[in-house]
Structure formats: structure tokens, C-alpha cells
mmCIF file of C-alpha atoms (C1' of nucleotides) in Angstrom:
data_model
loop_
_atom_site.group_PDB
_atom_site.id
_atom_site.type_symbol
_atom_site.label_atom_id
_atom_site.label_comp_id
_atom_site.label_asym_id
_atom_site.label_seq_id
_atom_site.Cartn_x
_atom_site.Cartn_y
_atom_site.Cartn_z
ATOM 1 C CA UNK A 27 -31.335 -249.703 74.404
ATOM 2 C CA UNK A 28 -28.647 -247.391 75.734
ATOM 3 C CA UNK A 29 -27.425 -244.877 73.166
ATOM 4 C CA UNK A 30 -23.956 -244.634 71.684
ATOM 5 C CA UNK A 31 -22.892 -241.136 70.674
ATOM 6 C CA UNK A 32 -19.715 -240.018 68.904
ATOM 7 C CA UNK A 33 -18.189 -236.586 69.124
ATOM 8 C CA UNK A 34 -15.723 -235.649 66.393
ATOM 9 C CA UNK A 35 -13.402 -232.677 66.694
ATOM 10 C CA UNK A 36 -11.014 -231.767 63.883
ATOM 11 C CA UNK A 37 -7.533 -231.124 65.215
ATOM 12 C CA UNK A 38 -6.339 -227.470 65.135
ATOM 13 C CA UNK A 39 -8.761 -227.074 62.256
ATOM 14 C CA UNK A 40 -7.864 -223.826 60.462
ATOM 15 C CA UNK A 41 -4.131 -224.400 60.843
ATOM 16 C CA UNK A 42 -4.422 -227.988 59.666
ATOM 17 C CA UNK A 43 -6.354 -226.841 56.600
ATOM 18 C CA UNK A 44 -3.445 -224.546 55.798
ATOM 19 C CA UNK A 45 -0.959 -227.396 56.284
ATOM 20 C CA UNK A 46 -2.930 -229.578 53.912
ATOM 21 C CA UNK A 47 -2.849 -227.094 51.072
ATOM 22 C CA UNK A 48 0.750 -226.050 51.800
ATOM 23 C CA UNK A 49 2.568 -229.129 53.116
ATOM 24 C CA UNK A 50 5.802 -227.188 53.591
ATOM 25 C CA UNK A 51 4.074 -225.534 56.576
ATOM 26 C CA UNK A 52 4.031 -228.818 58.477
ATOM 27 C CA UNK A 53 7.616 -228.412 59.619
ATOM 28 C CA UNK A 54 7.079 -225.069 61.346
ATOM 29 C CA UNK A 55 4.845 -223.201 63.773
ATOM 30 C CA UNK A 56 1.681 -221.870 62.109
ATOM 31 C CA UNK A 57 -0.748 -219.305 63.517
ATOM 32 C CA UNK A 58 -3.967 -218.594 61.645
ATOM 33 C CA UNK A 59 -4.870 -215.039 62.570
ATOM 34 C CA UNK A 60 -7.836 -212.698 62.610
ATOM 35 C CA UNK A 61 -6.198 -209.361 61.850
ATOM 36 C CA UNK A 62 -8.468 -206.627 63.145
ATOM 37 C CA UNK A 63 -7.010 -203.969 60.887
ATOM 38 C CA UNK A 64 -6.047 -201.232 63.325
ATOM 39 C CA UNK A 65 -2.305 -201.717 63.768
ATOM 40 C CA UNK A 66 -0.217 -204.109 61.668
ATOM 41 C CA UNK A 67 -0.361 -206.877 64.245
ATOM 42 C CA UNK A 68 -3.586 -206.064 66.029
ATOM 43 C CA UNK A 69 -5.879 -209.040 66.303
ATOM 44 C CA UNK A 70 -5.875 -212.517 67.740
ATOM 45 C CA UNK A 71 -4.791 -216.030 66.861
ATOM 46 C CA UNK A 72 -7.798 -218.116 65.848
ATOM 47 C CA UNK A 73 -5.975 -221.450 65.688
ATOM 48 C CA UNK A 74 -2.354 -222.555 65.890
ATOM 49 C CA UNK A 75 -0.712 -225.871 65.104
ATOM 50 C CA UNK A 76 1.010 -227.857 67.817
ATOM 51 C CA UNK A 77 4.475 -226.599 66.876
ATOM 52 C CA UNK A 78 3.229 -223.080 67.702
ATOM 53 C CA UNK A 79 1.339 -224.078 70.847
ATOM 54 C CA UNK A 80 4.567 -225.559 72.220
ATOM 55 C CA UNK A 81 5.771 -221.956 72.527
ATOM 56 C CA UNK A 82 2.591 -220.738 74.178
ATOM 57 C CA UNK A 83 1.161 -219.333 70.960
ATOM 58 C CA UNK A 84 -2.348 -220.722 70.971
ATOM 59 C CA UNK A 85 -5.918 -219.859 70.233
ATOM 60 C CA UNK A 86 -7.149 -216.487 71.458
ATOM 61 C CA UNK A 87 -3.869 -214.794 72.288
ATOM 62 C CA UNK A 88 -2.921 -211.451 70.717
ATOM 63 C CA UNK A 89 -0.992 -211.777 67.459
ATOM 64 C CA UNK A 90 1.745 -209.488 68.731
ATOM 65 C CA UNK A 91 2.272 -211.718 71.745
ATOM 66 C CA UNK A 92 2.359 -214.819 69.568
ATOM 67 C CA UNK A 93 4.994 -213.176 67.363
ATOM 68 C CA UNK A 94 7.124 -212.393 70.380
ATOM 69 C CA UNK A 95 6.861 -215.952 71.649
ATOM 70 C CA UNK A 96 7.700 -217.396 68.243
ATOM 71 C CA UNK A 97 10.552 -215.050 67.429
ATOM 72 C CA UNK A 98 13.323 -216.789 65.501
ATOM 73 C CA UNK A 99 11.356 -219.992 64.923
ATOM 74 C CA UNK A 100 10.455 -219.309 61.309
ATOM 75 C CA UNK A 101 6.778 -219.294 62.252
ATOM 76 C CA UNK A 102 4.090 -218.409 59.716
ATOM 77 C CA UNK A 103 1.247 -216.003 60.490
ATOM 78 C CA UNK A 104 -1.559 -216.502 58.001
ATOM 79 C CA UNK A 105 -4.818 -214.578 57.719
ATOM 80 C CA UNK A 106 -7.993 -216.645 58.114
ATOM 81 C CA UNK A 107 -9.535 -217.879 54.858
ATOM 82 C CA UNK A 108 -13.046 -218.885 55.867
ATOM 83 C CA UNK A 109 -14.174 -219.623 52.318
ATOM 84 C CA UNK A 110 -11.505 -222.308 52.099
ATOM 85 C CA UNK A 111 -12.232 -223.775 55.551
ATOM 86 C CA UNK A 112 -15.947 -223.887 54.746
ATOM 87 C CA UNK A 113 -15.222 -225.999 51.692
ATOM 88 C CA UNK A 114 -13.032 -228.422 53.632
ATOM 89 C CA UNK A 115 -15.591 -228.561 56.431
ATOM 90 C CA UNK A 116 -18.466 -229.284 54.047
ATOM 91 C CA UNK A 117 -16.558 -232.146 52.447
ATOM 92 C CA UNK A 118 -15.602 -233.665 55.797
ATOM 93 C CA UNK A 119 -19.110 -233.281 57.218
ATOM 94 C CA UNK A 120 -20.524 -234.991 54.144
ATOM 95 C CA UNK A 121 -18.300 -238.002 54.760
ATOM 96 C CA UNK A 122 -19.178 -238.179 58.455
ATOM 97 C CA UNK A 123 -22.899 -237.891 57.873
ATOM 98 C CA UNK A 124 -22.734 -241.222 56.086
ATOM 99 C CA UNK A 125 -21.524 -242.882 59.290
ATOM 100 C CA UNK A 126 -24.406 -241.743 61.480
ATOM 101 C CA UNK A 127 -28.024 -242.582 62.228
ATOM 102 C CA UNK A 128 -28.466 -238.965 63.309
ATOM 103 C CA UNK A 129 -25.914 -236.312 62.451
ATOM 104 C CA UNK A 130 -25.456 -232.928 64.107
ATOM 105 C CA UNK A 131 -22.946 -230.424 62.810
ATOM 106 C CA UNK A 132 -21.599 -227.925 65.326
ATOM 107 C CA UNK A 133 -19.707 -225.090 63.711
ATOM 108 C CA UNK A 134 -16.985 -225.766 61.149
ATOM 109 C CA UNK A 135 -14.992 -228.357 63.030
ATOM 110 C CA UNK A 136 -17.220 -230.395 65.312
ATOM 111 C CA UNK A 137 -20.027 -232.906 64.989
ATOM 112 C CA UNK A 138 -22.081 -235.345 67.029
ATOM 113 C CA UNK A 139 -23.202 -238.683 65.622
ATOM 114 C CA UNK A 140 -25.812 -240.968 67.134
ATOM 115 C CA UNK A 141 -24.749 -244.457 66.051
ATOM 116 C CA UNK A 142 -26.978 -246.504 68.326
ATOM 117 C CA UNK A 143 -28.954 -248.285 65.631
ATOM 118 C CA UNK A 144 -26.094 -249.118 63.308
ATOM 119 C CA UNK A 145 -23.944 -250.505 66.118
ATOM 120 C CA UNK A 146 -26.727 -252.223 67.987
ATOM 121 C CA UNK A 147 -25.458 -250.430 71.097
ATOM 122 C CA UNK A 148 -22.248 -252.452 70.975
ATOM 123 C CA UNK A 149 -19.043 -250.658 71.975
ATOM 124 C CA UNK A 150 -16.720 -252.894 70.002
ATOM 125 C CA UNK A 151 -18.667 -252.089 66.852
ATOM 126 C CA UNK A 152 -18.841 -248.395 67.753
ATOM 127 C CA UNK A 153 -15.097 -248.258 68.281
ATOM 128 C CA UNK A 154 -14.561 -249.868 64.903
ATOM 129 C CA UNK A 155 -16.974 -247.408 63.317
ATOM 130 C CA UNK A 156 -15.127 -244.493 64.900
ATOM 131 C CA UNK A 157 -11.831 -245.740 63.472
ATOM 132 C CA UNK A 158 -13.407 -246.170 60.053
ATOM 133 C CA UNK A 159 -14.753 -242.643 60.250
ATOM 134 C CA UNK A 160 -11.311 -241.275 61.063
ATOM 135 C CA UNK A 161 -9.880 -243.173 58.105
ATOM 136 C CA UNK A 162 -12.611 -241.934 55.783
ATOM 137 C CA UNK A 163 -12.117 -238.306 56.827
ATOM 138 C CA UNK A 164 -8.378 -238.620 56.302
ATOM 139 C CA UNK A 165 -8.909 -240.182 52.896
ATOM 140 C CA UNK A 166 -11.325 -237.465 51.819
ATOM 141 C CA UNK A 167 -9.689 -234.285 53.127
ATOM 142 C CA UNK A 168 -6.328 -235.375 54.633
ATOM 143 C CA UNK A 169 -7.441 -234.130 58.029
ATOM 144 C CA UNK A 170 -6.875 -235.773 61.388
ATOM 145 C CA UNK A 171 -9.535 -235.581 64.048
ATOM 146 C CA UNK A 172 -10.117 -236.686 67.602
ATOM 147 C CA UNK A 173 -13.131 -238.783 68.489
ATOM 148 C CA UNK A 174 -14.969 -239.591 71.675
ATOM 149 C CA UNK A 175 -17.300 -242.583 72.005
ATOM 150 C CA UNK A 176 -19.696 -242.837 74.930
ATOM 151 C CA UNK A 177 -23.363 -243.131 75.937
ATOM 152 C CA UNK A 178 -24.055 -239.386 75.541
ATOM 153 C CA UNK A 179 -22.980 -236.071 74.019
ATOM 154 C CA UNK A 180 -21.370 -234.562 77.069
ATOM 155 C CA UNK A 181 -19.189 -237.563 77.839
ATOM 156 C CA UNK A 182 -18.186 -237.922 74.203
ATOM 157 C CA UNK A 183 -17.157 -234.276 74.023
ATOM 158 C CA UNK A 184 -15.002 -234.696 77.106
ATOM 159 C CA UNK A 185 -13.639 -237.918 75.651
ATOM 160 C CA UNK A 186 -12.738 -236.401 72.268
ATOM 161 C CA UNK A 187 -10.806 -233.714 74.124
ATOM 162 C CA UNK A 188 -9.013 -236.287 76.265
ATOM 163 C CA UNK A 189 -6.469 -237.447 73.700
ATOM 164 C CA UNK A 190 -5.467 -235.049 70.923
ATOM 165 C CA UNK A 191 -4.469 -234.856 68.192
ATOM 166 C CA UNK A 192 -5.629 -237.906 66.241
ATOM 167 C CA UNK A 193 -7.174 -239.453 69.339
ATOM 168 C CA UNK A 194 -9.866 -242.054 69.890
ATOM 169 C CA UNK A 195 -11.240 -242.333 73.412
ATOM 170 C CA UNK A 196 -13.977 -244.761 74.376
ATOM 171 C CA UNK A 197 -15.876 -244.356 77.640
ATOM 172 C CA UNK A 198 -18.285 -247.156 78.433
ATOM 173 C CA UNK A 199 -21.169 -246.453 80.793
ATOM 174 C CA UNK A 200 -19.568 -248.448 83.594
ATOM 175 C CA UNK A 201 -16.315 -246.501 83.266
ATOM 176 C CA UNK A 202 -17.825 -243.028 83.168
ATOM 177 C CA UNK A 203 -17.421 -242.098 86.846
ATOM 178 C CA UNK A 204 -13.824 -243.268 86.992
ATOM 179 C CA UNK A 205 -13.034 -241.468 83.731
ATOM 180 C CA UNK A 206 -14.444 -238.138 84.912
ATOM 181 C CA UNK A 207 -13.388 -238.065 88.560
ATOM 182 C CA UNK A 208 -9.713 -237.082 88.143
ATOM 183 C CA UNK A 209 -10.350 -234.477 85.433
ATOM 184 C CA UNK A 210 -10.109 -230.749 86.092
ATOM 185 C CA UNK A 211 -13.406 -228.871 86.289
ATOM 186 C CA UNK A 212 -12.768 -227.097 82.984
ATOM 187 C CA UNK A 213 -13.061 -230.459 81.220
ATOM 188 C CA UNK A 214 -16.845 -230.237 81.637
ATOM 189 C CA UNK A 215 -18.637 -228.392 78.813
ATOM 190 C CA UNK A 216 -20.394 -225.454 80.419
ATOM 191 C CA UNK A 217 -17.678 -224.855 82.996
ATOM 192 C CA UNK A 218 -15.631 -221.929 81.751
ATOM 193 C CA UNK A 219 -13.286 -219.558 83.495
ATOM 194 C CA UNK A 220 -15.958 -217.867 85.617
ATOM 195 C CA UNK A 221 -17.658 -221.003 86.875
ATOM 196 C CA UNK A 222 -14.357 -222.702 87.525
ATOM 197 C CA UNK A 223 -13.294 -219.801 89.705
ATOM 198 C CA UNK A 224 -16.493 -219.927 91.734
ATOM 199 C CA UNK A 225 -16.132 -223.660 92.214
ATOM 200 C CA UNK A 226 -12.497 -223.255 93.170
ATOM 201 C CA UNK A 227 -13.578 -220.734 95.804
ATOM 202 C CA UNK A 228 -15.811 -223.490 97.179
ATOM 203 C CA UNK A 229 -12.732 -225.671 97.497
ATOM 204 C CA UNK A 230 -13.285 -227.815 94.403
ATOM 205 C CA UNK A 231 -10.648 -228.729 91.830
ATOM 206 C CA UNK A 232 -11.747 -231.913 90.061
ATOM 207 C CA UNK A 233 -14.949 -233.358 88.643
ATOM 208 C CA UNK A 234 -14.792 -235.903 91.446
ATOM 209 C CA UNK A 235 -14.925 -233.050 93.955
ATOM 210 C CA UNK A 236 -17.943 -231.606 92.140
ATOM 211 C CA UNK A 237 -19.736 -234.944 92.248
ATOM 212 C CA UNK A 238 -19.691 -234.810 96.050
ATOM 213 C CA UNK A 239 -21.962 -231.736 96.167
ATOM 214 C CA UNK A 240 -25.708 -232.220 96.401
ATOM 215 C CA UNK A 241 -28.041 -230.832 93.791
ATOM 216 C CA UNK A 242 -29.686 -228.382 96.191
ATOM 217 C CA UNK A 243 -26.428 -226.662 97.067
ATOM 218 C CA UNK A 244 -25.570 -226.390 93.362
ATOM 219 C CA UNK A 245 -28.987 -225.020 92.426
ATOM 220 C CA UNK A 246 -28.755 -222.484 95.243
ATOM 221 C CA UNK A 247 -25.354 -221.303 94.065
ATOM 222 C CA UNK A 248 -25.773 -221.403 90.269
ATOM 223 C CA UNK A 249 -29.496 -221.299 89.609
ATOM 224 C CA UNK A 250 -31.775 -224.179 88.777
ATOM 225 C CA UNK A 251 -30.672 -224.829 85.240
ATOM 226 C CA UNK A 252 -26.909 -224.487 85.626
ATOM 227 C CA UNK A 253 -26.947 -226.197 89.015
ATOM 228 C CA UNK A 254 -28.735 -229.245 87.679
ATOM 229 C CA UNK A 255 -26.429 -229.299 84.664
ATOM 230 C CA UNK A 256 -23.356 -229.336 86.901
ATOM 231 C CA UNK A 257 -24.821 -232.026 89.111
ATOM 232 C CA UNK A 258 -25.578 -234.310 86.163
ATOM 233 C CA UNK A 259 -22.394 -233.530 84.242
ATOM 234 C CA UNK A 260 -20.212 -234.526 87.192
ATOM 235 C CA UNK A 261 -21.933 -237.928 87.052
ATOM 236 C CA UNK A 262 -21.632 -238.385 83.313
ATOM 237 C CA UNK A 263 -25.381 -237.922 82.857
ATOM 238 C CA UNK A 264 -26.686 -236.119 79.766
ATOM 239 C CA UNK A 265 -29.989 -236.924 78.104
ATOM 240 C CA UNK A 266 -29.742 -234.382 75.276
ATOM 241 C CA UNK A 267 -30.461 -236.052 71.949
ATOM 242 C CA UNK A 268 -28.285 -235.715 68.880
ATOM 243 C CA UNK A 269 -30.372 -233.624 66.501
ATOM 244 C CA UNK A 270 -29.809 -232.192 63.083
ATOM 245 C CA UNK A 271 -29.517 -228.430 63.543
ATOM 246 C CA UNK A 272 -32.315 -226.383 62.092
ATOM 247 C CA UNK A 273 -32.028 -222.835 60.935
ATOM 248 C CA UNK A 274 -30.259 -220.206 62.994
ATOM 249 C CA UNK A 275 -32.190 -218.390 65.700
ATOM 250 C CA UNK A 276 -30.220 -215.214 65.138
ATOM 251 C CA UNK A 277 -27.758 -213.579 62.774
ATOM 252 C CA UNK A 278 -25.068 -211.218 63.923
ATOM 253 C CA UNK A 279 -21.918 -209.479 62.825
ATOM 254 C CA UNK A 280 -19.375 -207.673 64.933
ATOM 255 C CA UNK A 281 -16.252 -205.817 63.917
ATOM 256 C CA UNK A 282 -13.303 -204.133 65.562
ATOM 257 C CA UNK A 283 -13.182 -200.407 64.844
ATOM 258 C CA UNK A 284 -10.180 -198.774 63.207
ATOM 259 C CA UNK A 285 -9.932 -196.676 66.348
ATOM 260 C CA UNK A 286 -11.827 -196.455 69.600
ATOM 261 C CA UNK A 287 -14.612 -193.909 69.402
ATOM 262 C CA UNK A 288 -17.670 -192.557 71.173
ATOM 263 C CA UNK A 289 -18.760 -190.317 68.283
ATOM 264 C CA UNK A 290 -21.957 -191.281 66.531
ATOM 265 C CA UNK A 291 -20.738 -189.803 63.246
ATOM 266 C CA UNK A 292 -17.706 -192.086 63.227
ATOM 267 C CA UNK A 293 -19.677 -195.182 64.160
ATOM 268 C CA UNK A 294 -22.710 -194.742 61.929
ATOM 269 C CA UNK A 295 -21.186 -195.793 58.588
ATOM 270 C CA UNK A 296 -19.680 -198.860 60.229
ATOM 271 C CA UNK A 297 -23.051 -199.700 61.705
ATOM 272 C CA UNK A 298 -24.819 -199.307 58.361
ATOM 273 C CA UNK A 299 -22.313 -201.634 56.714
ATOM 274 C CA UNK A 300 -22.828 -204.241 59.443
ATOM 275 C CA UNK A 301 -26.586 -203.957 58.952
ATOM 276 C CA UNK A 302 -26.081 -204.684 55.271
ATOM 277 C CA UNK A 303 -24.079 -207.821 56.005
ATOM 278 C CA UNK A 304 -26.524 -209.096 58.605
ATOM 279 C CA UNK A 305 -29.492 -208.365 56.380
ATOM 280 C CA UNK A 306 -27.829 -210.236 53.521
ATOM 281 C CA UNK A 307 -27.192 -213.247 55.754
ATOM 282 C CA UNK A 308 -30.815 -213.357 56.860
ATOM 283 C CA UNK A 309 -32.047 -212.817 53.325
ATOM 284 C CA UNK A 310 -29.838 -215.642 52.053
ATOM 285 C CA UNK A 311 -31.896 -217.963 54.254
ATOM 286 C CA UNK A 312 -35.159 -216.155 53.417
ATOM 287 C CA UNK A 313 -35.621 -215.146 57.034
ATOM 288 C CA UNK A 314 -37.403 -212.071 58.355
ATOM 289 C CA UNK A 315 -36.656 -210.690 61.806
ATOM 290 C CA UNK A 316 -38.497 -208.794 64.479
ATOM 291 C CA UNK A 317 -35.785 -208.100 67.043
ATOM 292 C CA UNK A 318 -32.786 -205.851 66.376
ATOM 293 C CA UNK A 319 -29.792 -205.464 68.667
ATOM 294 C CA UNK A 320 -26.678 -203.304 68.782
ATOM 295 C CA UNK A 321 -23.633 -204.532 70.626
ATOM 296 C CA UNK A 322 -20.726 -202.417 71.883
ATOM 297 C CA UNK A 323 -17.458 -203.641 73.308
ATOM 298 C CA UNK A 324 -15.896 -200.704 75.143
ATOM 299 C CA UNK A 325 -12.230 -199.827 75.486
ATOM 300 C CA UNK A 326 -12.033 -201.716 78.759
ATOM 301 C CA UNK A 327 -13.688 -204.763 77.121
ATOM 302 C CA UNK A 328 -16.911 -204.171 79.019
ATOM 303 C CA UNK A 329 -19.981 -205.011 76.916
ATOM 304 C CA UNK A 330 -23.060 -202.862 76.349
ATOM 305 C CA UNK A 331 -26.094 -204.082 74.416
ATOM 306 C CA UNK A 332 -29.304 -202.394 73.357
ATOM 307 C CA UNK A 333 -32.165 -204.162 71.594
ATOM 308 C CA UNK A 334 -35.754 -203.584 70.598
ATOM 309 C CA UNK A 335 -38.670 -205.389 69.017
ATOM 310 C CA UNK A 336 -40.049 -204.032 65.772
ATOM 311 C CA UNK A 337 -43.802 -203.775 65.290
ATOM 312 C CA UNK A 338 -43.751 -206.742 62.969
ATOM 313 C CA UNK A 339 -41.381 -209.051 61.089
ATOM 314 C CA UNK A 340 -39.357 -207.420 58.341
ATOM 315 C CA UNK A 341 -36.445 -208.109 56.050
ATOM 316 C CA UNK A 342 -36.011 -204.479 55.069
ATOM 317 C CA UNK A 343 -32.471 -203.153 55.233
ATOM 318 C CA UNK A 344 -33.726 -199.610 55.685
ATOM 319 C CA UNK A 345 -35.846 -200.615 58.639
ATOM 320 C CA UNK A 346 -32.955 -202.521 60.191
ATOM 321 C CA UNK A 347 -30.659 -199.549 59.746
ATOM 322 C CA UNK A 348 -33.202 -197.160 61.206
ATOM 323 C CA UNK A 349 -33.639 -199.302 64.296
ATOM 324 C CA UNK A 350 -29.913 -199.943 64.695
ATOM 325 C CA UNK A 351 -29.025 -196.258 64.453
ATOM 326 C CA UNK A 352 -31.636 -195.427 67.057
ATOM 327 C CA UNK A 353 -30.234 -198.073 69.386
ATOM 328 C CA UNK A 354 -26.681 -196.869 68.839
ATOM 329 C CA UNK A 355 -27.630 -193.312 69.768
ATOM 330 C CA UNK A 356 -29.175 -194.622 72.959
ATOM 331 C CA UNK A 357 -26.149 -196.733 73.763
ATOM 332 C CA UNK A 358 -23.838 -193.739 73.354
ATOM 333 C CA UNK A 359 -25.729 -191.693 75.891
ATOM 334 C CA UNK A 360 -23.892 -193.403 78.689
ATOM 335 C CA UNK A 361 -20.192 -192.721 79.076
ATOM 336 C CA UNK A 362 -17.729 -195.088 77.462
ATOM 337 C CA UNK A 363 -15.713 -195.465 74.273
ATOM 338 C CA UNK A 364 -16.400 -198.202 71.749
ATOM 339 C CA UNK A 365 -13.673 -200.583 70.616
ATOM 340 C CA UNK A 366 -15.905 -203.013 68.711
ATOM 341 C CA UNK A 367 -19.368 -202.612 67.228
ATOM 342 C CA UNK A 368 -21.915 -205.270 66.327
ATOM 343 C CA UNK A 369 -25.437 -205.793 64.987
ATOM 344 C CA UNK A 370 -27.742 -208.714 65.603
ATOM 345 C CA UNK A 371 -31.214 -209.697 64.425
ATOM 346 C CA UNK A 372 -33.411 -212.306 66.096
ATOM 347 C CA UNK A 373 -36.994 -213.413 66.530
ATOM 348 C CA UNK A 374 -36.794 -214.873 63.076
ATOM 349 C CA UNK A 375 -39.616 -216.016 60.889
ATOM 350 C CA UNK A 376 -39.868 -217.314 57.370
ATOM 351 C CA UNK A 377 -38.294 -220.232 55.499
ATOM 352 C CA UNK A 378 -39.509 -223.339 57.307
ATOM 353 C CA UNK A 379 -42.526 -221.638 58.799
ATOM 354 C CA UNK A 380 -40.937 -220.579 62.048
ATOM 355 C CA UNK A 381 -42.101 -217.753 64.214
ATOM 356 C CA UNK A 382 -45.618 -216.820 65.034
ATOM 357 C CA UNK A 383 -48.108 -218.211 62.541
ATOM 358 C CA UNK A 384 -50.408 -215.281 63.273
ATOM 359 C CA UNK A 385 -47.842 -212.975 61.705
ATOM 360 C CA UNK A 386 -49.015 -214.208 58.306
ATOM 361 C CA UNK A 387 -52.431 -212.590 58.771
ATOM 362 C "C1'" DC B 3 -46.513 -213.496 79.725
ATOM 363 C "C1'" DC B 4 -43.469 -210.186 77.032
ATOM 364 C "C1'" DC B 5 -39.441 -207.493 76.747
ATOM 365 C "C1'" DT B 6 -34.601 -205.811 77.672
ATOM 366 C "C1'" DC B 7 -30.115 -206.477 79.297
ATOM 367 C "C1'" DG B 8 -26.025 -208.526 81.136
ATOM 368 C "C1'" DA B 9 -23.423 -212.787 81.781
ATOM 369 C "C1'" DT B 10 -21.480 -217.018 80.359
ATOM 370 C "C1'" DC B 11 -19.631 -220.326 77.261
ATOM 371 C "C1'" DA B 12 -16.815 -221.324 73.562
ATOM 372 C "C1'" DC B 13 -16.638 -221.615 67.844
ATOM 373 C "C1'" DC C 10 -2.796 -206.698 73.838
ATOM 374 C "C1'" DC C 11 -7.637 -208.717 73.741
ATOM 375 C "C1'" DT C 12 -11.265 -212.195 66.776
ATOM 376 C "C1'" DC C 13 -15.886 -213.640 65.626
ATOM 377 C "C1'" DA C 14 -20.678 -215.922 65.919
ATOM 378 C "C1'" DT C 15 -24.402 -218.145 68.368
ATOM 379 C "C1'" DA C 16 -27.166 -219.947 72.073
ATOM 380 C "C1'" DT C 17 -28.959 -219.916 76.606
ATOM 381 C "C1'" DC C 18 -30.088 -218.353 81.268
ATOM 382 C "C1'" DG C 19 -31.665 -215.418 84.799
ATOM 383 C "C1'" DA C 20 -32.796 -210.895 86.759
ATOM 384 C "C1'" DG C 21 -35.720 -207.253 86.658
ATOM 385 C "C1'" DG C 22 -39.376 -204.319 84.820
ATOM 386 C "C1'" DG C 23 -43.875 -204.118 83.059
#
DNA sequence: CCCTCGATCAC
DNA sequence: CCTCATATCGAGGG
């Protein structure tokens, strides 16, 4: 039987969470901000409600720019409160899980649901289920969301994005090609700014245009994996199953420095603190790691990474710090000034018996 | 095959 | 002026 997959996306999630706990915010523009702590307004907008977006103050733009665009509107600029959003997200995810045969959480505000069995592959029943899910989420956490219903993940993600906020878009298998063809290339998950530009240079603007290219040309231009993905996506084809997410494959933490710097002595204490946070995150899940990475974002936003494998898995903070400091020294040997600094661990083992079994001997 | 690194996407 | 976290791919060296 052909699958039916739902994609659920909470509308302007962080900002809506703030509206729910402070209803007086609903009448004005709201920007939820990540203040980076260098100047008063340094940082970026994580999420904004629609009243703010109307003025061009949306996700990802500098806070100072958002303030300029929202001058005189009575807009609110709130700092992110992840602990609160996590609680709301957990409650909403719990409700949604009960509507799925297979449930896959993606971040704080997205989920995929395979509902094939419980709908018998019937779109009328799936549409009804999607509406019930929206009602249940609203009843539980007062949050609106947008839902896509289709035969696969990719199409459902595009569909959930099609009508927002509070949307419900159903794409039946027979309607997939007609649904996708007029959409801009950016509608396809996996096509970001870079890929869109390359495709535009090839004279393409819509998904319909993309669907006219043959798979060989796409593989030649974008590599085998990405090329095949583009070819299939343009046709509404996606065989990826909905799967409960297992444990993380990596843990990382990055921060913006109080000031740009290329001096090891200035960066080291920041690095050690980041190591502590990353180590704690891994330890919370009882995971050991074998790969350690240091990540620099330079003043010009260029990225420099250095990583190394340890001799064996560890969960020692001291060992992580030793490796990270070594990597940082190496990274600073080339010219450039750091704006942001990050630490990452990977090659995880532990907990559910991941990693190389031989590492236990 | 293993490792490192940059690039890309997008939460 | 430019947040934060994770996953994946491919190139290139060994």
C-alpha cells in the first residue's frame, strides 16, 4: 500500500510560545532574539511573529536591523527562553505521537508522522486525522501549526510550507507533479541559497524547470547524491521512511566572542568553558566520544575547522580540553581573526551500544 | 578503508 | 550587521 505521511510545522514557534504565555503580545510585532552579548543589540532574530515579518523583521536578520524596521510600532524584542520552548515542544510532541503509527521529531517545532496503517492509505481519513491533530495540539498547548499530507516526507514538508500559518495542505499522488511544477526552486528541501543560484545560472526558476533536466546532467553538475536527490525531488519522489530519531551522532556548542580575537590567551578560557558544556551534554546521554573538533568563524564570516581522532573513546573533560586546545593552537597558525568559537565531539559510543563493539575489549 | 576539512542546508 | 545545533556529502590525502 502507498504510504501517507504528515509533516507538522509549528507556526513561528518561539514567538508563538511567547504570545501564548503573554496574550497581550498578540496585538504587536514580536521578535524573539538571540543576543550575542557584545553590543547591546548585537545578535540575530531567531523567530518573529507575522506582525513583525510584515515589516521585514524575520528570522535570521540582525536585531539592530529589525529594530530599525520596527521603529515606532511598539514591537517587543524578547530574549530566547529555550527551557520554556522545550517544555511546550515536549507537550505538543507527546500529543502528536498519539496520532501516528511512526513518529519522528525534528528539532523543537517539526515532526513527521507515518499514518499509513491507521488511515488504511485513505486520503479522506488522513485529512480528517490531520485536522484532529491540529485541534488536539491547539487544545493542549494553544499553538497553531501547519500540516502537509502526502505520500512522502519531502512532499509533505513542501505542503506544510505551502499555506501558513494554521494551514492544512493535502497533496495526493496524482496531484504531486502539478502541485510542484509552479513552485520556486527554494521550495524543495535541500535547495538553499547556493544551489538555487547555480540552478538559476542554468536558466531554471521553478521546480517544473528542474524536472526537465535529466539525471545524468544533474549528477554531473551536483555530484551523484545531490544530483539524484534533485532529480527525484522535482518529481515528488522520496522513499525515505519516517523513523524515530535515535541518539545524536554529535554534540556541539558554539558561541560569539565578546570581541574578535586571534590571541590564544583570550580564546582559551572560552574554549574550556565550551568543552565543559559539550562534555556535560554527552555525559547526560552517557555517551563517550572519539573525535574532537574546533570550529572558528572569522571576522569575515569565513569558517575554519580543525578536528582529530583520539586514540580511543573517552568522556574525560580534561582529555577533551587538551585536544581542543591543541586544535585551537593549530587553527590560529593561519592568519585570521575569530568572531565565533565552537567545540564539537563525534564518533560517539555508549548508551545504546553504538560505535565499534571492539572498543569494549 | 580511515581521516580531515570545507561546503551546504536549515533548526 | 550576521544566533545556534546537527547531519550529510564530497574532495583529497594517506
